[in-house]
Amino acid sequence: MLRLGRREFDAHEPVIMAIVNRTPDSFYDQGATFRDEPALARVEQAVAEGAAIIDIGGVKAGPGEEVTAEEEARRTVGFVAEVRRRFPDVVISVDTWRHEVGEAVCEAGADLLNDAWGGVDPRLAEVAARYRVGLVCTHAGESEPRTRPHRVAYDDVMADILRVTLGLAERAVALGVPRESVLIDPGHDFGKNTRHSLEATRRLGEMVSTGWPVLVSLSNKDFVGETLDRPVKERVVGTLATTAVSAWLGAQVYRVHEVAETRQVLDMVASIAGHRPPAVARRGLA
């Protein structure tokens, strides 16, 4: 059982985490949800389309203009509070690596801290423990936040992913984060080249077999673009193909831009796997 905020999710229940970037320079939408009004409209649409988690980020992952902790908090804290007010049952996640921001968003009502940079600030897990919220433990190849990988190498990329994420997860639980609220993430593209991310996807079952719920953040990423030689706006098909493979291998949470399309993919895979009945079953029965 995965427990986040007021929600509980069964082991075979796929969960969609919708991305809402509070940044003026995000790689995907170039700031479409930087202002409050369109960002709240995005939340409403995502929830209507089947997202159970809203992931709010105040700093883009890639290099760019410096964003201080104070500015990151300004972009996220008030928005978290408003989403909490309007959508009391939705799980609110905040994508941050800074404990100061984590503290502020937990005070505002966040349920989950999405640490995409692999514990670079160890105090973030302490915040999650203090507030009894969830934590995403990610493999980032020991990269510094907002840097791109350069000639990174692993003897065995999945072995390193398991070593790091399981270590972070066990540390979080030892600090007091509820075990049922901890997820592990292979960190596609983070500290990895395209071949590493493809191998991490291919071997995702090794993460699933640890018993920790697995989150994947695949949406329109560079490894999809390089694999198919497609620009950012033409990566949806590759993303959905990778989503289907990840679902078949047992990943549970999917951080995405395209909620409705992802919902259909996850429902189809769940039905093929026998975890979900068809929505309609009339063929051959009339």
XYZ file of N, CA and C in Angstrom:
858
model
N 0.834 -1.196 0.000
C 0.000 0.000 0.000
C 0.875 1.255 0.000
N 0.602 2.164 -0.946
C 1.281 3.456 -1.009
C 0.349 4.490 -0.406
N 0.828 5.225 0.580
C 0.013 6.254 1.225
C 0.656 7.617 1.028
N -0.107 8.535 0.457
C 0.362 9.895 0.229
C -0.782 10.846 0.557
N -0.558 11.731 1.502
C -1.621 12.640 1.903
C -2.823 11.861 2.398
N -3.998 12.192 1.868
C -5.233 11.501 2.255
C -5.491 10.246 1.428
N -4.618 9.957 0.486
C -4.879 8.897 -0.474
C -4.098 7.628 -0.156
N -4.719 6.506 -0.473
C -4.059 5.209 -0.413
C -4.185 4.556 -1.778
N -3.113 3.918 -2.244
C -3.085 3.294 -3.564
C -2.645 1.846 -3.425
N -3.407 0.950 -4.019
C -3.045 -0.465 -3.999
C -1.782 -0.701 -4.820
N -1.148 -1.825 -4.590
C 0.134 -2.126 -5.223
C 0.054 -2.118 -6.745
N -1.068 -2.565 -7.306
C -1.189 -2.624 -8.768
C -1.932 -1.425 -9.349
N -2.130 -0.384 -8.542
C -2.877 0.783 -9.010
C -1.905 1.818 -9.588
N -1.928 2.036 -10.918
C -1.044 3.044 -11.501
C -1.509 4.443 -11.146
N -0.551 5.305 -10.848
C -0.854 6.640 -10.333
C -0.194 7.684 -11.233
N -0.971 8.687 -11.624
C -0.435 9.752 -12.474
C -0.099 10.975 -11.633
N 1.107 11.480 -11.826
C 1.587 12.710 -11.213
C 1.708 13.753 -12.327
N 0.867 14.760 -12.297
C 0.857 15.778 -13.348
C 1.832 16.904 -13.020
N 2.592 17.306 -14.011
C 3.610 18.345 -13.847
C 2.982 19.731 -13.984
N 3.239 20.591 -13.002
C 2.843 22.002 -13.083
C 4.067 22.835 -12.734
N 4.688 23.393 -13.754
C 5.921 24.152 -13.560
C 5.614 25.621 -13.283
N 6.095 26.108 -12.140
C 5.949 27.526 -11.811
C 7.226 28.259 -12.186
N 7.660 28.045 -13.408
C 8.909 28.630 -13.892
C 8.652 29.343 -15.217
N 9.392 30.418 -15.501
C 9.205 31.125 -16.768
C 9.988 30.503 -17.920
N 10.782 29.465 -17.645
C 11.725 28.963 -18.638
C 11.765 27.443 -18.697
N 10.650 26.776 -18.394
C 10.655 25.310 -18.408
C 10.910 24.791 -19.819
N 11.580 23.643 -19.916
C 11.997 23.138 -21.224
C 10.804 22.769 -22.097
N 9.681 22.403 -21.461
C 8.550 21.880 -22.239
C 7.555 22.948 -22.647
N 7.145 23.800 -21.710
C 6.078 24.759 -22.051
C 6.522 26.215 -22.002
N 7.811 26.459 -21.753
C 8.368 27.812 -21.772
C 7.581 28.798 -20.903
N 7.107 28.329 -19.759
C 6.475 29.238 -18.808
C 4.973 29.352 -18.907
N 4.309 28.396 -19.553
C 2.856 28.475 -19.740
C 2.089 28.492 -18.426
N 2.642 27.895 -17.370
C 1.952 27.868 -16.079
C 2.720 28.643 -15.013
N 3.459 29.637 -15.448
C 4.211 30.463 -14.500
C 3.264 31.342 -13.684
N 2.249 31.887 -14.331
C 1.272 32.721 -13.630
C 0.226 31.849 -12.942
N -0.378 32.381 -11.892
C -1.306 31.606 -11.076
C -2.523 31.102 -11.847
N -3.156 31.967 -12.626
C -4.413 31.589 -13.284
C -4.254 30.393 -14.215
N -3.303 30.429 -15.168
C -3.140 29.245 -16.018
C -2.634 28.026 -15.250
N -1.871 28.235 -14.195
C -1.385 27.102 -13.407
C -2.537 26.412 -12.677
N -3.460 27.188 -12.128
C -4.613 26.597 -11.456
C -5.535 25.916 -12.452
N -5.648 26.487 -13.654
C -6.443 25.835 -14.706
C -5.813 24.507 -15.099
N -4.506 24.460 -15.141
C -3.787 23.222 -15.437
C -4.060 22.168 -14.370
N -4.058 22.563 -13.108
C -4.358 21.627 -12.028
C -5.765 21.071 -12.188
N -6.721 21.946 -12.431
C -8.111 21.508 -12.589
C -8.259 20.519 -13.739
N -7.607 20.816 -14.859
C -7.670 19.917 -16.014
C -7.013 18.581 -15.703
N -5.841 18.620 -15.068
C -5.111 17.388 -14.768
C -5.917 16.490 -13.845
N -6.539 17.061 -12.830
C -7.354 16.272 -11.906
C -8.547 15.668 -12.645
N -9.174 16.454 -13.512
C -10.323 15.961 -14.280
C -9.930 14.818 -15.202
N -8.685 14.844 -15.694
C -8.219 13.809 -16.621
C -7.656 12.573 -15.929
N -7.590 12.603 -14.605
C -7.183 11.396 -13.891
C -5.900 11.468 -13.100
N -5.335 12.655 -12.910
C -4.131 12.770 -12.086
C -4.507 12.737 -10.612
N -3.792 11.926 -9.838
C -4.003 11.869 -8.386
C -3.002 12.754 -7.645
N -1.870 13.047 -8.306
C -0.809 13.846 -7.703
C -0.528 15.043 -8.612
N -0.341 16.200 -8.016
C 0.106 17.386 -8.739
C 1.516 17.700 -8.275
N 2.467 17.724 -9.209
C 3.868 17.976 -8.870
C 4.226 19.404 -9.266
N 4.504 20.217 -8.278
C 4.735 21.654 -8.472
C 6.225 21.933 -8.364
N 6.774 22.562 -9.389
C 8.205 22.875 -9.390
C 8.461 24.347 -9.587
N 9.416 24.893 -8.844
C 9.742 26.300 -8.955
C 11.067 26.596 -9.617
N 11.815 25.547 -9.999
C 13.104 25.724 -10.676
C 13.199 24.685 -11.779
N 13.524 25.101 -12.994
C 13.676 24.102 -14.048
C 14.905 23.251 -13.784
N 14.871 22.019 -14.288
C 15.946 21.077 -13.986
C 17.257 21.448 -14.668
N 17.175 21.993 -15.868
C 18.376 22.269 -16.633
C 19.066 23.567 -16.245
N 20.251 23.805 -16.817
C 20.966 25.048 -16.541
C 20.142 26.262 -16.955
N 20.404 27.383 -16.308
C 19.691 28.613 -16.621
C 19.968 29.664 -15.578
N 19.143 30.674 -15.562
C 19.295 31.763 -14.612
C 19.188 31.239 -13.180
N 20.032 31.760 -12.298
C 20.021 31.313 -10.911
C 18.675 31.618 -10.260
N 18.188 30.655 -9.503
C 16.960 30.830 -8.726
C 17.310 30.553 -7.268
N 17.204 31.554 -6.434
C 17.531 31.383 -5.020
C 16.433 30.584 -4.327
N 16.742 30.117 -3.131
C 15.733 29.408 -2.342
C 14.548 30.318 -2.050
N 14.823 31.593 -1.806
C 13.746 32.544 -1.526
C 12.828 32.696 -2.730
N 13.403 32.794 -3.926
C 12.594 32.929 -5.132
C 11.842 31.634 -5.433
N 12.485 30.490 -5.216
C 11.800 29.212 -5.415
C 10.593 29.109 -4.492
N 10.763 29.519 -3.243
C 9.648 29.486 -2.300
C 8.551 30.453 -2.718
N 8.940 31.626 -3.204
C 7.931 32.601 -3.643
C 7.070 32.031 -4.766
N 7.673 31.239 -5.640
C 6.953 30.660 -6.770
C 6.047 29.494 -6.373
N 6.341 28.854 -5.260
C 5.651 27.605 -4.948
C 4.765 27.624 -3.714
N 5.159 28.304 -2.658
C 4.482 28.162 -1.370
C 3.029 28.618 -1.431
N 2.811 29.831 -1.910
C 1.441 30.341 -2.002
C 0.585 29.505 -2.932
N 1.188 29.002 -3.984
C 0.446 28.173 -4.938
C 0.055 26.847 -4.293
N 0.958 26.257 -3.538
C 0.632 25.025 -2.811
C -0.566 25.260 -1.901
N -0.552 26.364 -1.175
C -1.653 26.668 -0.261
C -2.974 26.801 -1.003
N -2.952 27.428 -2.174
C -4.188 27.612 -2.942
C -4.672 26.292 -3.534
N -3.762 25.475 -4.029
C -4.159 24.155 -4.534
C -4.743 23.318 -3.397
N -4.117 23.405 -2.217
C -4.645 22.678 -1.059
C -6.068 23.124 -0.724
N -6.324 24.424 -0.822
C -7.647 24.965 -0.512
C -8.685 24.504 -1.531
N -8.325 24.530 -2.816
C -9.284 24.219 -3.878
C -9.464 22.720 -4.093
N -8.414 21.965 -3.841
C -8.450 20.521 -4.112
C -7.988 19.764 -2.865
N -8.848 19.676 -1.863
C -8.417 19.112 -0.575
C -7.965 17.664 -0.635
N -8.431 16.904 -1.626
C -8.097 15.481 -1.669
C -6.932 15.142 -2.606
N -6.499 16.084 -3.409
C -5.407 15.788 -4.328
C -4.098 15.694 -3.543
N -3.201 14.841 -4.005
C -1.868 14.751 -3.399
C -1.002 15.857 -3.993
N -0.444 16.690 -3.148
C 0.409 17.786 -3.608
C 1.870 17.412 -3.384
N 2.606 17.375 -4.484
C 4.038 17.115 -4.455
C 4.779 18.388 -4.840
N 5.943 18.598 -4.281
C 6.779 19.726 -4.687
C 8.150 19.201 -5.083
N 8.567 19.571 -6.280
C 9.845 19.167 -6.849
C 10.910 20.151 -6.367
N 11.651 19.762 -5.356
C 12.698 20.626 -4.811
C 13.803 19.771 -4.227
N 15.008 20.332 -4.183
C 16.106 19.637 -3.515
C 16.523 20.378 -2.236
N 15.883 21.521 -1.947
C 16.303 22.381 -0.841
C 15.430 22.186 0.393
N 16.067 21.991 1.538
C 15.291 21.766 2.760
C 14.503 22.994 3.171
N 15.031 24.200 2.888
C 14.302 25.411 3.255
C 12.971 25.501 2.520
N 13.007 25.161 1.235
C 11.778 25.182 0.440
C 10.858 24.052 0.886
N 11.444 22.881 1.152
C 10.652 21.759 1.626
C 9.890 22.107 2.898
N 10.550 22.768 3.826
C 9.906 23.170 5.076
C 8.724 24.096 4.799
N 8.939 25.082 3.943
C 7.893 26.070 3.675
C 6.686 25.451 2.971
N 6.921 24.556 2.014
C 5.785 23.975 1.293
C 5.044 22.964 2.157
N 5.735 22.291 3.061
C 5.043 21.390 3.983
C 4.139 22.183 4.913
N 4.595 23.336 5.364
C 3.749 24.210 6.181
C 2.507 24.639 5.411
N 2.655 24.789 4.094
C 1.539 25.241 3.249
C 0.598 24.114 2.857
N 0.981 22.850 3.117
C 0.070 21.752 2.833
C 0.561 20.686 1.881
N 1.847 20.675 1.524
C 2.364 19.643 0.626
C 2.356 18.281 1.312
N 2.144 17.244 0.499
C 2.085 15.863 0.987
C 3.318 15.046 0.626
N 4.109 15.535 -0.330
C 5.203 14.741 -0.895
C 6.311 15.672 -1.342
N 7.547 15.327 -1.024
C 8.711 16.070 -1.504
C 9.407 15.222 -2.557
N 9.487 15.759 -3.758
C 10.075 15.051 -4.893
C 11.507 15.522 -5.064
N 12.430 14.774 -4.475
C 13.851 15.143 -4.490
C 14.518 14.539 -5.726
N 14.480 15.270 -6.822
C 14.990 14.746 -8.091
C 16.512 14.731 -8.167
N 17.196 15.352 -7.212
C 18.652 15.431 -7.285
C 19.355 14.523 -6.286
N 18.678 13.486 -5.854
C 19.344 12.386 -5.160
C 19.932 12.701 -3.816
N 19.231 13.494 -2.997
C 19.705 13.721 -1.636
C 20.885 14.652 -1.524
N 21.048 15.553 -2.505
C 22.183 16.476 -2.450
C 22.099 17.365 -1.210
N 20.885 17.634 -0.727
C 20.695 18.307 0.554
C 20.098 17.274 1.511
N 20.912 16.638 2.356
C 20.411 15.567 3.223
C 19.356 16.032 4.210
N 19.253 17.328 4.442
C 18.272 17.841 5.397
C 16.848 17.786 4.835
N 16.699 17.599 3.533
C 15.359 17.515 2.969
C 14.626 16.290 3.509
N 15.315 15.172 3.626
C 14.695 13.971 4.193
C 14.310 14.197 5.653
N 15.092 14.997 6.367
C 14.748 15.314 7.746
C 13.458 16.116 7.816
N 13.261 17.012 6.860
C 12.009 17.774 6.789
C 10.838 16.835 6.535
N 11.006 15.927 5.564
C 9.939 14.966 5.273
C 9.575 14.156 6.510
N 10.580 13.764 7.272
C 10.330 12.992 8.487
C 9.592 13.828 9.526
N 10.008 15.069 9.688
C 9.397 15.921 10.708
C 7.926 16.184 10.420
N 7.598 16.353 9.143
C 6.216 16.638 8.761
C 5.431 15.380 8.408
N 6.093 14.229 8.456
C 5.440 12.941 8.155
C 4.832 12.947 6.757
N 5.566 13.523 5.798
C 5.125 13.523 4.405
C 5.957 12.519 3.614
N 5.543 12.266 2.363
C 6.261 11.329 1.521
C 7.546 11.916 0.949
N 8.383 11.027 0.413
C 9.656 11.438 -0.169
C 9.970 10.568 -1.371
N 10.376 11.213 -2.463
C 10.862 10.498 -3.642
C 12.381 10.473 -3.583
N 12.954 9.262 -3.607
C 14.402 9.072 -3.531
C 14.923 8.721 -4.922
N 15.688 9.615 -5.497
C 16.058 9.541 -6.903
C 17.547 9.294 -7.084
N 17.883 8.561 -8.139
C 19.278 8.407 -8.545
C 19.620 9.514 -9.540
N 20.602 10.327 -9.190
C 21.023 11.411 -10.086
C 22.508 11.336 -10.396
N 23.127 10.203 -10.102
C 24.536 10.039 -10.425
C 25.447 11.014 -9.724
N 25.039 11.462 -8.527
C 25.818 12.423 -7.734
C 26.040 13.738 -8.473
N 25.117 14.072 -9.360
C 25.211 15.334 -10.096
C 24.841 16.508 -9.199
N 25.452 17.649 -9.465
C 25.023 18.881 -8.818
C 23.722 19.337 -9.464
N 22.813 19.915 -8.691
C 21.548 20.386 -9.277
C 21.760 21.316 -10.466
N 20.928 21.091 -11.477
C 20.861 21.933 -12.681
C 22.114 21.825 -13.547
N 22.775 20.696 -13.493
C 23.908 20.447 -14.382
C 23.561 19.295 -15.320
N 24.198 19.271 -16.470
C 23.983 18.197 -17.432
C 25.131 17.187 -17.321
N 24.843 15.916 -17.554
C 25.904 14.905 -17.456
C 26.931 15.078 -18.573
N 28.183 14.793 -18.247
C 29.244 14.870 -19.256
C 30.129 13.641 -19.125
N 30.107 12.794 -20.141
C 30.929 11.588 -20.180
C 30.816 10.762 -18.897
N 29.610 10.669 -18.367
C 29.389 9.870 -17.162
C 29.465 8.389 -17.509
N 29.985 7.593 -16.590
C 30.154 6.157 -16.852
C 29.822 5.363 -15.598
N 29.252 4.171 -15.810
C 28.934 3.251 -14.709
C 29.414 1.860 -15.105
N 29.936 1.111 -14.153
C 30.216 -0.299 -14.419
C 28.913 -1.050 -14.652
N 27.876 -0.662 -13.887
C 26.558 -1.276 -13.991
C 25.562 -0.220 -13.527
N 24.868 0.406 -14.467
C 24.025 1.541 -14.115
C 22.907 1.150 -13.163
N 22.284 -0.011 -13.361
C 21.198 -0.399 -12.458
C 21.717 -0.735 -11.072
N 22.881 -1.317 -10.992
C 23.456 -1.585 -9.670
C 23.662 -0.285 -8.911
N 24.124 0.753 -9.605
C 24.335 2.039 -8.959
C 23.000 2.679 -8.578
N 22.008 2.564 -9.453
C 20.671 3.087 -9.145
C 20.130 2.434 -7.877
N 20.252 1.130 -7.787
C 19.747 0.420 -6.615
C 20.521 0.807 -5.356
N 21.830 0.883 -5.461
C 22.650 1.246 -4.306
C 22.224 2.604 -3.745
N 22.060 3.578 -4.632
C 21.751 4.942 -4.191
C 20.313 5.063 -3.700
N 19.354 4.615 -4.493
C 17.952 4.830 -4.122
C 17.556 4.034 -2.885
N 18.034 2.798 -2.774
C 17.703 2.018 -1.590
C 18.362 2.613 -0.343
N 19.575 3.118 -0.504
C 20.232 3.774 0.626
C 19.479 5.009 1.085
N 19.033 5.818 0.127
C 18.258 7.016 0.468
C 16.928 6.647 1.111
N 16.284 5.603 0.588
C 14.988 5.191 1.125
C 15.116 4.690 2.558
N 16.103 3.854 2.813
C 16.282 3.326 4.162
C 16.669 4.437 5.138
N 17.490 5.379 4.688
C 17.838 6.517 5.554
C 16.585 7.322 5.895
N 15.726 7.552 4.891
C 14.507 8.326 5.124
C 13.631 7.655 6.177
N 13.464 6.351 6.058
C 12.641 5.620 7.021
C 13.271 5.667 8.412
N 14.583 5.544 8.477
C 15.274 5.613 9.771
C 15.092 6.981 10.430
N 14.966 8.023 9.603
C 14.753 9.366 10.129
C 13.319 9.573 10.612
N 12.400 8.740 10.096
C 11.014 8.875 10.516
C 10.015 9.104 9.406
N 10.457 9.093 8.151
C 9.512 9.180 7.045
C 8.716 7.875 7.010
N 7.393 7.927 6.906
C 6.623 6.681 6.871
C 7.052 5.788 5.706
N 7.352 4.535 6.000
C 7.829 3.617 4.973
C 6.869 3.534 3.794
N 5.566 3.571 4.072
C 4.573 3.437 3.012
C 4.433 4.713 2.176
N 5.227 5.741 2.505
C 5.174 7.011 1.770
C 6.496 7.330 1.074
N 7.368 6.345 0.939
C 8.667 6.522 0.282
C 8.646 5.841 -1.082
N 9.102 6.556 -2.105
C 9.196 6.009 -3.457
C 10.636 6.097 -3.934
N 10.987 5.222 -4.892
C 12.311 5.293 -5.517
C 12.154 5.572 -7.008
N 13.110 6.320 -7.554
C 13.038 6.812 -8.937
C 14.401 6.597 -9.595
N 14.458 5.915 -10.757
C 15.749 5.696 -11.415
C 16.386 6.960 -11.960
N 15.618 8.037 -12.080
C 16.203 9.313 -12.498
C 16.617 9.354 -13.956
N 15.711 9.028 -14.847
C 16.010 9.095 -16.285
C 16.593 10.461 -16.653
N 17.678 10.443 -17.408
C 18.402 11.633 -17.886
C 19.259 12.293 -16.808
N 18.970 12.087 -15.540
C 19.727 12.755 -14.476
C 21.012 11.973 -14.212
N 22.143 12.572 -14.546
C 23.420 11.892 -14.373
C 23.566 10.690 -15.291
N 22.898 10.713 -16.419
C 22.896 9.561 -17.332
C 22.885 10.032 -18.779
N 23.501 9.223 -19.644
C 23.318 9.452 -21.068
C 22.126 8.626 -21.544
N 21.829 8.719 -22.839
C 20.633 8.050 -23.365
C 20.708 6.538 -23.196
N 21.868 5.942 -23.426
C 21.986 4.486 -23.276
C 21.744 4.059 -21.823
N 22.199 4.879 -20.877
C 21.948 4.560 -19.468
C 20.451 4.577 -19.170
N 19.750 5.591 -19.679
C 18.316 5.702 -19.410
C 17.537 4.572 -20.071
N 17.966 4.154 -21.251
C 17.307 3.017 -21.896
C 17.538 1.739 -21.092
N 18.751 1.552 -20.599
C 19.023 0.354 -19.801
C 18.244 0.383 -18.489
N 18.160 1.562 -17.878
C 17.391 1.681 -16.641
C 15.935 1.301 -16.878
N 15.397 1.682 -18.014
C 14.020 1.316 -18.352
C 13.907 -0.189 -18.569
N 14.815 -0.740 -19.316
C 14.805 -2.172 -19.643
C 14.886 -3.030 -18.386
N 15.587 -2.546 -17.382
C 15.821 -3.313 -16.152
C 14.993 -2.800 -14.964
N 13.938 -2.084 -15.270
C 13.120 -1.486 -14.221
C 12.564 -2.522 -13.253
N 12.331 -3.724 -13.743
C 11.836 -4.790 -12.882
C 12.718 -5.047 -11.683
N 14.013 -4.770 -11.804
C 14.917 -4.968 -10.676
C 14.608 -3.999 -9.544
N 14.166 -2.795 -9.894
C 13.754 -1.846 -8.870
C 12.423 -2.264 -8.258
N 11.497 -2.674 -9.104
C 10.177 -3.078 -8.632
C 10.290 -4.250 -7.652
N 11.204 -5.167 -7.940
C 11.331 -6.367 -7.104
C 11.858 -6.062 -5.704
N 12.356 -4.844 -5.457
C 12.799 -4.480 -4.109
C 11.625 -4.276 -3.166
N 10.424 -4.065 -3.714
C 9.251 -3.835 -2.888
C 8.921 -2.376 -2.665
N 9.856 -1.476 -2.962
C 9.550 -0.046 -2.873
C 8.736 0.365 -4.093
N 7.724 1.221 -3.951
C 7.012 1.709 -5.136
C 7.953 2.540 -6.008
N 7.858 2.334 -7.307
C 8.772 2.983 -8.250
C 8.054 4.103 -8.993
N 8.664 5.266 -8.995
C 8.195 6.420 -9.762
C 9.104 6.593 -10.966
N 8.522 6.864 -12.130
C 9.322 7.172 -13.311
C 8.915 8.532 -13.870
N 9.909 9.310 -14.220
C 9.703 10.626 -14.821
C 10.276 10.564 -16.232
N 9.405 10.236 -17.180
C 9.818 9.938 -18.555
C 9.450 11.040 -19.541
N 8.537 11.889 -19.162
C 7.774 12.709 -20.095
C 8.615 13.638 -20.962
N 8.681 13.314 -22.250
C 9.312 14.162 -23.266
C 10.793 14.432 -22.992
N 11.446 13.497 -22.319
C 12.829 13.732 -21.925
C 13.802 13.536 -23.087
N 15.047 13.960 -22.837
C 16.058 13.913 -23.895
C 16.355 12.492 -24.357
N 16.316 11.506 -23.445
C 16.624 10.149 -23.890
C 15.582 9.656 -24.895
N 14.342 10.103 -24.760
C 13.311 9.791 -25.760
C 13.621 10.523 -27.059
N 13.945 11.799 -26.944
C 14.257 12.590 -28.128
C 15.448 12.065 -28.900
N 16.509 11.673 -28.188
C 17.697 11.160 -28.876
C 17.442 9.782 -29.471
N 16.682 8.957 -28.765
C 16.409 7.619 -29.281
C 15.674 7.678 -30.611
N 14.736 8.609 -30.729
C 13.922 8.720 -31.946
C 14.321 9.893 -32.833
N 15.296 10.675 -32.389
C 15.726 11.886 -33.094
C 14.531 12.819 -33.324
N 13.898 13.213 -32.210
C 12.726 14.072 -32.263
C 12.905 15.260 -31.307
N 12.462 16.454 -31.698
C 12.501 17.610 -30.801
C 11.474 17.464 -29.684
N 11.521 18.365 -28.724
C 10.698 18.246 -27.518
C 9.226 18.053 -27.842
N 8.679 18.811 -28.760
C 7.247 18.764 -29.043
C 6.823 17.529 -29.840
N 7.762 16.681 -30.232
C 7.428 15.484 -31.004
C 7.839 14.201 -30.276
N 7.818 14.235 -28.947
C 8.278 13.087 -28.156
C 7.139 12.352 -27.437
N 5.902 12.723 -27.712
C 4.786 12.118 -26.980
C 4.681 10.626 -27.267
N 4.776 10.226 -28.540
C 4.646 8.806 -28.884
C 5.741 7.990 -28.206
N 6.977 8.471 -28.263
C 8.077 7.760 -27.603
C 7.892 7.702 -26.099
N 7.387 8.793 -25.528
C 7.122 8.809 -24.092
C 6.070 7.768 -23.722
N 4.993 7.695 -24.502
C 3.918 6.750 -24.190
C 4.373 5.304 -24.379
N 5.236 5.064 -25.369
C 5.784 3.714 -25.534
C 6.612 3.324 -24.309
N 7.428 4.255 -23.832
C 8.249 3.992 -22.653
C 7.381 3.821 -21.410
N 6.300 4.577 -21.355
C 5.348 4.446 -20.257
C 4.735 3.050 -20.235
N 4.336 2.550 -21.400
C 3.735 1.212 -21.471
C 4.715 0.137 -20.995
N 5.966 0.232 -21.437
C 6.979 -0.738 -21.006
C 7.181 -0.643 -19.493
N 7.258 0.570 -18.981
C 7.473 0.753 -17.540
C 6.298 0.205 -16.739
N 5.093 0.408 -17.257
C 3.906 -0.113 -16.571
C 3.916 -1.640 -16.565
N 4.276 -2.226 -17.689
C 4.326 -3.698 -17.764
C 5.346 -4.259 -16.779
N 6.446 -3.520 -16.585
C 7.506 -3.970 -15.678
C 7.199 -3.657 -14.214
N 6.131 -2.883 -13.954
C 5.681 -2.726 -12.581
C 5.853 -1.375 -11.933
N 6.304 -0.353 -12.676
C 6.363 0.984 -12.080
C 4.961 1.414 -11.661
N 4.877 2.248 -10.632
C 3.551 2.613 -10.125
C 3.177 4.061 -10.363
N 4.110 4.997 -10.255
C 3.790 6.420 -10.360
C 4.489 6.997 -11.585
N 3.750 7.846 -12.334
C 4.225 8.369 -13.617
C 4.118 9.885 -13.606
N 5.261 10.550 -13.663
C 5.286 12.019 -13.685
C 5.203 12.459 -15.149
N 4.117 13.183 -15.497
C 3.819 13.381 -16.919
C 3.320 14.794 -17.220
N 3.430 15.139 -18.507
C 2.780 16.332 -19.045
C 1.409 15.990 -19.621
N 1.319 14.899 -20.384
C 0.075 14.513 -21.058
C -0.703 13.523 -20.195
N -1.629 14.047 -19.400
C -2.339 13.210 -18.430
C -3.318 12.269 -19.102
N -4.196 12.776 -19.968
C -5.252 11.948 -20.554
C -4.664 10.799 -21.363
N -3.643 11.072 -22.159
C -3.019 10.036 -22.974
C -2.344 8.979 -22.099
N -1.684 9.440 -21.039
C -1.035 8.506 -20.119
C -2.057 7.629 -19.412
N -3.192 8.218 -19.036
C -4.243 7.447 -18.375
C -4.701 6.288 -19.249
N -4.876 6.539 -20.536
C -5.307 5.475 -21.446
C -4.258 4.377 -21.558
N -2.996 4.767 -21.659
C -1.918 3.778 -21.754
C -1.883 2.918 -20.495
N -1.947 3.538 -19.338
C -1.869 2.793 -18.086
C -3.082 1.887 -17.898
N -4.257 2.367 -18.287
C -5.452 1.530 -18.175
C -5.361 0.326 -19.106
N -4.845 0.544 -20.305
C -4.728 -0.554 -21.263
C -3.741 -1.611 -20.758
N -2.610 -1.177 -20.272
C -1.623 -2.119 -19.760
C -2.177 -2.864 -18.548
N -2.864 -2.152 -17.656
C -3.443 -2.797 -16.475
C -4.467 -3.853 -16.864
N -5.238 -3.576 -17.922
C -6.234 -4.554 -18.369
C -5.569 -5.768 -19.004
N -4.523 -5.546 -19.789
C -3.793 -6.672 -20.378
C -3.179 -7.532 -19.279
N -2.674 -6.877 -18.241
C -2.043 -7.608 -17.130
C -3.062 -8.306 -16.238
N -4.328 -7.973 -16.409
C -5.371 -8.608 -15.614
C -5.684 -7.910 -14.310
N -5.204 -6.671 -14.147
C -5.439 -5.928 -12.916
C -6.655 -5.007 -13.013
N -7.207 -4.855 -14.224
C -8.327 -3.931 -14.440
C -9.266 -4.547 -15.473
N -10.578 -4.578 -15.197
C -11.500 -5.108 -16.202
C -11.691 -4.100 -17.325
N -12.105 -4.539 -18.508
C -12.420 -3.584 -19.580
C -13.535 -2.644 -19.123
N -13.492 -1.404 -19.583
C -14.545 -0.447 -19.244
C -15.881 -0.896 -19.802
N -15.839 -1.531 -20.982
C -17.026 -2.068 -21.651
C -16.653 -3.431 -22.208
N -17.551 -4.427 -22.081
C -17.265 -5.756 -22.622
C -18.546 -6.311 -23.256
N -18.810 -5.884 -24.504
C -20.005 -6.325 -25.220
C -19.692 -7.256 -26.383
N -18.479 -7.136 -26.913
C -18.142 -7.870 -28.125
C -18.302 -9.382 -27.933
N -19.062 -9.997 -28.823
C -19.271 -11.439 -28.793
C -20.266 -11.900 -27.756
N -20.901 -10.931 -27.046
C -21.841 -11.311 -25.990
C -23.293 -10.994 -26.345
N -23.502 -10.249 -27.429
C -24.881 -9.831 -27.781
C -25.659 -11.029 -28.298
